[in-house]
Each structure stands twice: as C-alpha cells, then as structure tokens.
Amino acid sequence: MVSNGSEPTRRASRPVVGISTYVEQARWGVWDTGAALVPRSYVDCVVRAGGVPVLLPSVGTDTSALAAVDAVVIAGGADVDPARYGETPHEKTVSRPERDAFEFALTADAVARGLPVLGVCRGLQVLNVALGGSLTQHLPEKLGHAEHQPGPGVYGHNRIMLAAGSRAAAILGTQAKGHCYHHQAVARLGTGLRAVGWAADGTIEAVELPGERFVLGVQWHPEQDVEDVRLFAALLEAA
C-alpha cells in the first residue's frame, strides 16, 4: 500500500497460498534438529503458477493463519495415524500425530471457509480421513506389487485415468502422468468425496468434492514437475 498524502492506494497482489509443513528431524550446515519444513518444489510450483507461498507450520491446532491466505496446499509426508479411522497401525505405518492434529484442523477450517484446497499424496489421505473415510495401510499386500513406491526415495511413474466431467479432468485432461510415492491409498471414501482418478491397478489416485469451490486431492506428487504447474495454477485461479 502506498500513499500520496491523502488517500492510500492499494496495489493488486498475487494470491497467497498456505502450504502445510513436514515436522521432522532435519540436517543442514552444522545443525541436526527438529524442523518445520517443506520440499522447495512446492514453493517453486506456487511461485511459477503466480502465487505467493507461505509456510504453515504443522504444530498445535490454531488455524487462524487461514485468515491471511487465499488457498491451501496440504503437502505430502508421513502416514495418517490409523486411530483416526479406527484401526491399529500396520507394521509399515509411520505416523506423525502432531502433524495430523494440525492438518486435520486446517483442512476442516479451510473447507468450512470455502478456501480452495489442494491435497498432495498424504494431503489426499488427510482430506479423505477428515471426511470420515479410511485407508489401505500397505498397498503391496493388497496389490502384490510396489509400483506406487518402488524403493526409498524412488518415485513410481503411473498413468492416471481421470473421470470425464471432473474438475481434475478439466485441468489435466482424461489422462495424466504422475510421480507416485505412496504405500497407502483410499479404502473407504470420505463423506461427499468423489473418486475421479485411478491407476491401472484400480488404486484411487484423485478425489474431489463436487460443488465446492475447489477441493481436490491427488495421490501423486505434481510438485515434482515444476514445468507442469496446471494443478497449482487452477488452485490460484480458484483463489
């Protein structure tokens, strides 16, 4: 905001996008300590799409920062605590209850406020469980393969079929290629959610809330391709 001595002049600003963070032990320089962080690719995609990224530390349950943002990205990361959908943890499940507490509150408040929401990988799972759904805790046991998460730090490359007429298809077309890194997936859909994307093996790869301003979850990692920011651009357009 600038002023000529009389009335202030407000300049149009770019949409502000809040990105939830990982809360992990991290190392940089001489430090090895707990940190609230997010892979830079999320930030780069928001900037490239024309937005201003702001990190929302996944600590506590205060979501008042939503008053200062125009849209929300629920980032990828560790598994959702199975207690949230009434199951005991599988031996391969690794959860972060502190992060769950914040992101479940964040998701509920963002949807209630009508803010555009994009859930990425874990973010889709948070959205699904927050709306009463459940998860398959270890896909290789169900599918007989590990193509969705081939190895530590190695992305699978899936072709996803998207439902005609869905928001996801309007953005990406009826087929999309995705960098996948997940060993869990939607089992029971959350209330009101619609499955709109599937891998060749039938795994749900995209969900959305019909009729909402913009509530979309993708099981793959679109932030891994900074040359294709269509999902982030659509989020900003909704904002």
Short mmCIF file of C-alpha atoms in Angstrom, two decimals:
data_model
loop_
_atom_site.label_atom_id
_atom_site.label_comp_id
_atom_site.label_asym_id
_atom_site.label_seq_id
_atom_site.Cartn_x
_atom_site.Cartn_y
_atom_site.Cartn_z
CA MET A 1 0.00 0.00 0.00
CA VAL A 2 1.36 3.45 -0.93
CA SER A 3 0.06 6.93 -0.14
CA ASN A 4 0.31 10.34 -1.85
CA GLY A 5 -0.52 12.13 1.37
CA SER A 6 -4.27 11.83 1.04
CA GLU A 7 -5.97 8.51 0.28
CA PRO A 8 -3.91 5.31 0.28
CA THR A 9 -3.63 3.39 -2.98
CA ARG A 10 -3.86 -0.38 -2.81
CA ARG A 11 -1.97 -2.38 -5.44
CA ALA A 12 -3.37 -5.70 -6.61
CA SER A 13 -1.45 -8.58 -5.02
CA ARG A 14 -0.92 -12.16 -6.10
CA PRO A 15 -2.87 -14.91 -4.31
CA VAL A 16 -1.25 -16.10 -1.07
CA VAL A 17 -1.04 -19.89 -0.77
CA GLY A 18 -0.53 -21.52 2.61
CA ILE A 19 1.46 -24.78 2.47
CA SER A 20 1.36 -27.16 5.42
CA THR A 21 4.76 -28.36 6.56
CA TYR A 22 6.52 -31.54 7.48
CA VAL A 23 7.65 -31.64 11.13
CA GLU A 24 10.79 -33.77 11.11
CA GLN A 25 14.34 -34.10 12.37
CA ALA A 26 16.45 -32.42 9.70
CA ARG A 27 20.10 -31.63 8.98
CA TRP A 28 21.66 -28.58 7.30
CA GLY A 29 25.05 -26.98 7.77
CA VAL A 30 26.25 -27.86 11.26
CA TRP A 31 22.71 -28.41 12.59
CA ASP A 32 20.75 -31.59 13.24
CA THR A 33 17.49 -30.60 14.89
CA GLY A 34 13.70 -30.68 14.73
CA ALA A 35 12.35 -28.53 11.93
CA ALA A 36 9.13 -27.41 10.26
CA LEU A 37 9.95 -27.65 6.57
CA VAL A 38 8.67 -28.44 3.10
CA PRO A 39 10.44 -29.54 -0.10
CA ARG A 40 11.31 -26.47 -2.14
CA SER A 41 9.49 -27.87 -5.18
CA TYR A 42 6.14 -26.95 -3.56
CA VAL A 43 7.29 -23.36 -3.16
CA ASP A 44 8.66 -23.24 -6.70
CA CYS A 45 5.40 -24.54 -8.18
CA VAL A 46 3.33 -21.94 -6.33
CA VAL A 47 5.66 -19.14 -7.46
CA ARG A 48 5.75 -20.42 -11.03
CA ALA A 49 1.94 -20.54 -11.07
CA GLY A 50 1.80 -16.90 -9.98
CA GLY A 51 1.22 -17.16 -6.24
CA VAL A 52 2.97 -16.17 -3.03
CA PRO A 53 3.84 -19.20 -0.88
CA VAL A 54 3.58 -19.05 2.92
CA LEU A 55 4.53 -21.99 5.12
CA LEU A 56 2.03 -23.05 7.79
CA PRO A 57 3.95 -24.98 10.50
CA SER A 58 2.12 -28.18 11.43
CA VAL A 59 2.25 -27.53 15.17
CA GLY A 60 -0.71 -27.10 17.53
CA THR A 61 -4.26 -26.73 16.23
CA ASP A 62 -4.61 -22.96 15.78
CA THR A 63 -5.77 -22.30 12.21
CA SER A 64 -6.24 -18.54 12.46
CA ALA A 65 -3.49 -18.06 9.85
CA LEU A 66 -6.09 -19.08 7.27
CA ALA A 67 -7.48 -15.55 7.52
CA ALA A 68 -4.31 -14.37 5.77
CA VAL A 69 -4.24 -16.82 2.85
CA ASP A 70 -6.30 -17.30 -0.31
CA ALA A 71 -5.76 -21.04 -0.83
CA VAL A 72 -4.20 -24.05 0.90
CA VAL A 73 -1.93 -26.91 -0.13
CA ILE A 74 -1.84 -29.93 2.20
CA ALA A 75 1.60 -31.36 1.45
CA GLY A 76 2.82 -34.95 1.27
CA GLY A 77 4.60 -36.76 4.07
CA ALA A 78 4.16 -39.48 6.68
CA ASP A 79 1.13 -41.74 7.12
CA VAL A 80 -2.05 -40.62 8.86
CA ASP A 81 -2.45 -42.18 12.32
CA PRO A 82 -4.80 -45.17 11.76
CA ALA A 83 -6.52 -44.42 15.07
CA ARG A 84 -8.26 -41.60 13.19
CA TYR A 85 -10.16 -44.18 11.14
CA GLY A 86 -10.50 -46.78 13.86
CA GLU A 87 -7.66 -49.17 13.00
CA THR A 88 -4.46 -50.32 14.67
CA PRO A 89 -1.20 -49.46 12.89
CA HIS A 90 0.25 -51.85 10.34
CA GLU A 91 3.93 -52.63 10.94
CA LYS A 92 4.80 -50.49 7.88
CA THR A 93 2.75 -47.49 9.01
CA VAL A 94 4.77 -44.48 10.20
CA SER A 95 2.64 -41.62 11.51
CA ARG A 96 3.10 -38.11 12.90
CA PRO A 97 0.20 -37.47 15.32
CA GLU A 98 1.30 -33.88 15.99
CA ARG A 99 1.14 -33.08 12.30
CA ASP A 100 -2.19 -34.90 12.00
CA ALA A 101 -3.70 -32.70 14.71
CA PHE A 102 -2.80 -29.52 12.85
CA GLU A 103 -3.64 -30.65 9.33
CA PHE A 104 -7.00 -32.14 10.26
CA ALA A 105 -7.94 -28.86 11.93
CA LEU A 106 -6.53 -26.92 8.97
CA THR A 107 -8.45 -28.99 6.43
CA ALA A 108 -11.76 -28.73 8.29
CA ASP A 109 -11.41 -24.97 8.73
CA ALA A 110 -10.29 -24.35 5.13
CA VAL A 111 -13.25 -26.31 3.73
CA ALA A 112 -15.63 -24.53 6.11
CA ARG A 113 -14.28 -21.14 4.98
CA GLY A 114 -14.66 -22.09 1.31
CA LEU A 115 -10.94 -21.73 0.64
CA PRO A 116 -9.56 -23.63 -2.37
CA VAL A 117 -7.71 -26.74 -1.16
CA LEU A 118 -5.23 -28.97 -3.00
CA GLY A 119 -4.19 -32.15 -1.18
CA VAL A 120 -0.99 -33.83 -2.37
CA CYS A 121 -0.38 -37.53 -1.62
CA ARG A 122 -0.70 -37.54 2.21
CA GLY A 123 -2.85 -34.43 1.69
CA LEU A 124 -5.42 -36.50 -0.22
CA GLN A 125 -5.38 -39.05 2.60
CA VAL A 126 -5.85 -36.34 5.24
CA LEU A 127 -8.81 -34.98 3.28
CA ASN A 128 -10.34 -38.45 2.93
CA VAL A 129 -9.96 -39.41 6.60
CA ALA A 130 -11.07 -35.96 7.80
CA LEU A 131 -14.35 -36.57 5.96
CA GLY A 132 -14.85 -39.99 7.55
CA GLY A 133 -13.02 -42.23 5.11
CA SER A 134 -10.37 -44.89 5.70
CA LEU A 135 -7.11 -46.05 4.14
CA THR A 136 -5.49 -49.26 2.97
CA GLN A 137 -2.39 -49.23 5.15
CA HIS A 138 0.02 -51.19 2.95
CA LEU A 139 -0.79 -51.45 -0.75
CA PRO A 140 1.79 -54.13 -1.68
CA GLU A 141 -0.13 -56.64 0.45
CA LYS A 142 -3.32 -55.87 -1.46
CA LEU A 143 -1.89 -55.42 -4.95
CA GLY A 144 1.03 -57.83 -4.98
CA HIS A 145 3.43 -55.15 -6.26
CA ALA A 146 5.22 -52.00 -5.08
CA GLU A 147 4.92 -49.90 -8.23
CA HIS A 148 3.45 -46.95 -6.32
CA GLN A 149 6.58 -46.77 -4.13
CA PRO A 150 9.38 -48.76 -5.79
CA GLY A 151 12.02 -48.05 -3.16
CA PRO A 152 13.29 -45.50 -0.63
CA GLY A 153 13.43 -42.12 -2.36
CA VAL A 154 12.41 -43.63 -5.72
CA TYR A 155 9.21 -42.40 -7.38
CA GLY A 156 6.94 -44.70 -9.35
CA HIS A 157 5.63 -43.37 -12.66
CA ASN A 158 1.93 -44.03 -13.11
CA ARG A 159 -0.56 -43.18 -15.80
CA ILE A 160 -3.79 -42.00 -14.20
CA MET A 161 -7.18 -42.13 -15.87
CA LEU A 162 -9.38 -39.15 -14.91
CA ALA A 163 -13.17 -39.12 -15.00
CA ALA A 164 -14.68 -37.07 -17.81
CA GLY A 165 -16.55 -34.08 -16.43
CA SER A 166 -14.49 -33.93 -13.24
CA ARG A 167 -12.57 -30.88 -12.08
CA ALA A 168 -9.33 -32.88 -12.35
CA ALA A 169 -10.04 -33.77 -15.99
CA ALA A 170 -10.94 -30.17 -16.80
CA ILE A 171 -7.45 -29.20 -15.60
CA LEU A 172 -5.35 -32.10 -16.89
CA GLY A 173 -7.43 -33.94 -19.49
CA THR A 174 -8.67 -37.50 -19.14
CA GLN A 175 -5.16 -38.92 -18.65
CA ALA A 176 -2.25 -37.73 -16.52
CA LYS A 177 1.22 -38.96 -15.70
CA GLY A 178 2.20 -38.88 -12.05
CA HIS A 179 5.26 -39.23 -9.84
CA CYS A 180 3.94 -41.61 -7.18
CA TYR A 181 5.43 -42.32 -3.77
CA HIS A 182 2.81 -43.90 -1.54
CA HIS A 183 2.28 -47.26 0.10
CA GLN A 184 -1.21 -46.35 1.31
CA ALA A 185 -4.36 -45.31 -0.53
CA VAL A 186 -8.08 -44.65 -0.14
CA ALA A 187 -10.10 -47.64 1.09
CA ARG A 188 -13.48 -46.15 2.09
CA LEU A 189 -14.26 -42.76 0.57
CA GLY A 190 -14.96 -39.87 2.92
CA THR A 191 -18.46 -38.38 3.03
CA GLY A 192 -19.22 -36.32 -0.06
CA LEU A 193 -15.95 -37.16 -1.82
CA ARG A 194 -15.99 -38.49 -5.36
CA ALA A 195 -13.22 -40.68 -6.78
CA VAL A 196 -12.18 -39.13 -10.12
CA GLY A 197 -8.79 -40.71 -10.90
CA TRP A 198 -7.42 -44.25 -10.95
CA ALA A 199 -4.16 -46.04 -11.67
CA ALA A 200 -4.20 -49.06 -13.98
CA ASP A 201 -4.48 -51.38 -10.96
CA GLY A 202 -7.61 -49.61 -9.72
CA THR A 203 -5.96 -47.61 -6.95
CA ILE A 204 -7.77 -44.30 -6.40
CA GLU A 205 -5.40 -41.51 -7.44
CA ALA A 206 -7.66 -38.43 -7.32
CA VAL A 207 -10.70 -37.32 -5.34
CA GLU A 208 -12.75 -34.13 -5.22
CA LEU A 209 -15.74 -32.56 -3.51
CA PRO A 210 -18.35 -31.83 -6.19
CA GLY A 211 -19.99 -28.47 -5.79
CA GLU A 212 -17.27 -27.00 -3.61
CA ARG A 213 -15.26 -24.00 -4.76
CA PHE A 214 -12.09 -26.09 -5.20
CA VAL A 215 -11.38 -29.16 -3.06
CA LEU A 216 -9.17 -31.62 -4.93
CA GLY A 217 -6.79 -34.33 -3.76
CA VAL A 218 -4.23 -36.16 -5.90
CA GLN A 219 -2.31 -39.21 -4.73
CA TRP A 220 0.71 -38.42 -6.89
CA HIS A 221 3.28 -35.61 -6.49
CA PRO A 222 2.62 -32.84 -9.05
CA GLU A 223 5.24 -30.64 -7.36
CA GLN A 224 7.92 -32.95 -8.76
CA ASP A 225 7.40 -31.48 -12.24
CA VAL A 226 7.93 -27.74 -11.99
CA GLU A 227 7.44 -27.46 -15.76
CA ASP A 228 3.80 -28.50 -15.37
CA VAL A 229 2.04 -26.39 -12.74
CA ARG A 230 -1.50 -26.75 -14.07
CA LEU A 231 -2.90 -28.01 -10.75
CA PHE A 232 -1.29 -25.14 -8.85
CA ALA A 233 -2.44 -22.63 -11.47
CA ALA A 234 -6.01 -23.94 -11.18
CA LEU A 235 -5.81 -23.58 -7.40
CA LEU A 236 -4.71 -19.96 -7.81
CA GLU A 237 -7.42 -19.27 -10.36
CA ALA A 238 -10.00 -20.54 -7.86
CA ALA A 239 -8.47 -18.19 -5.27
#
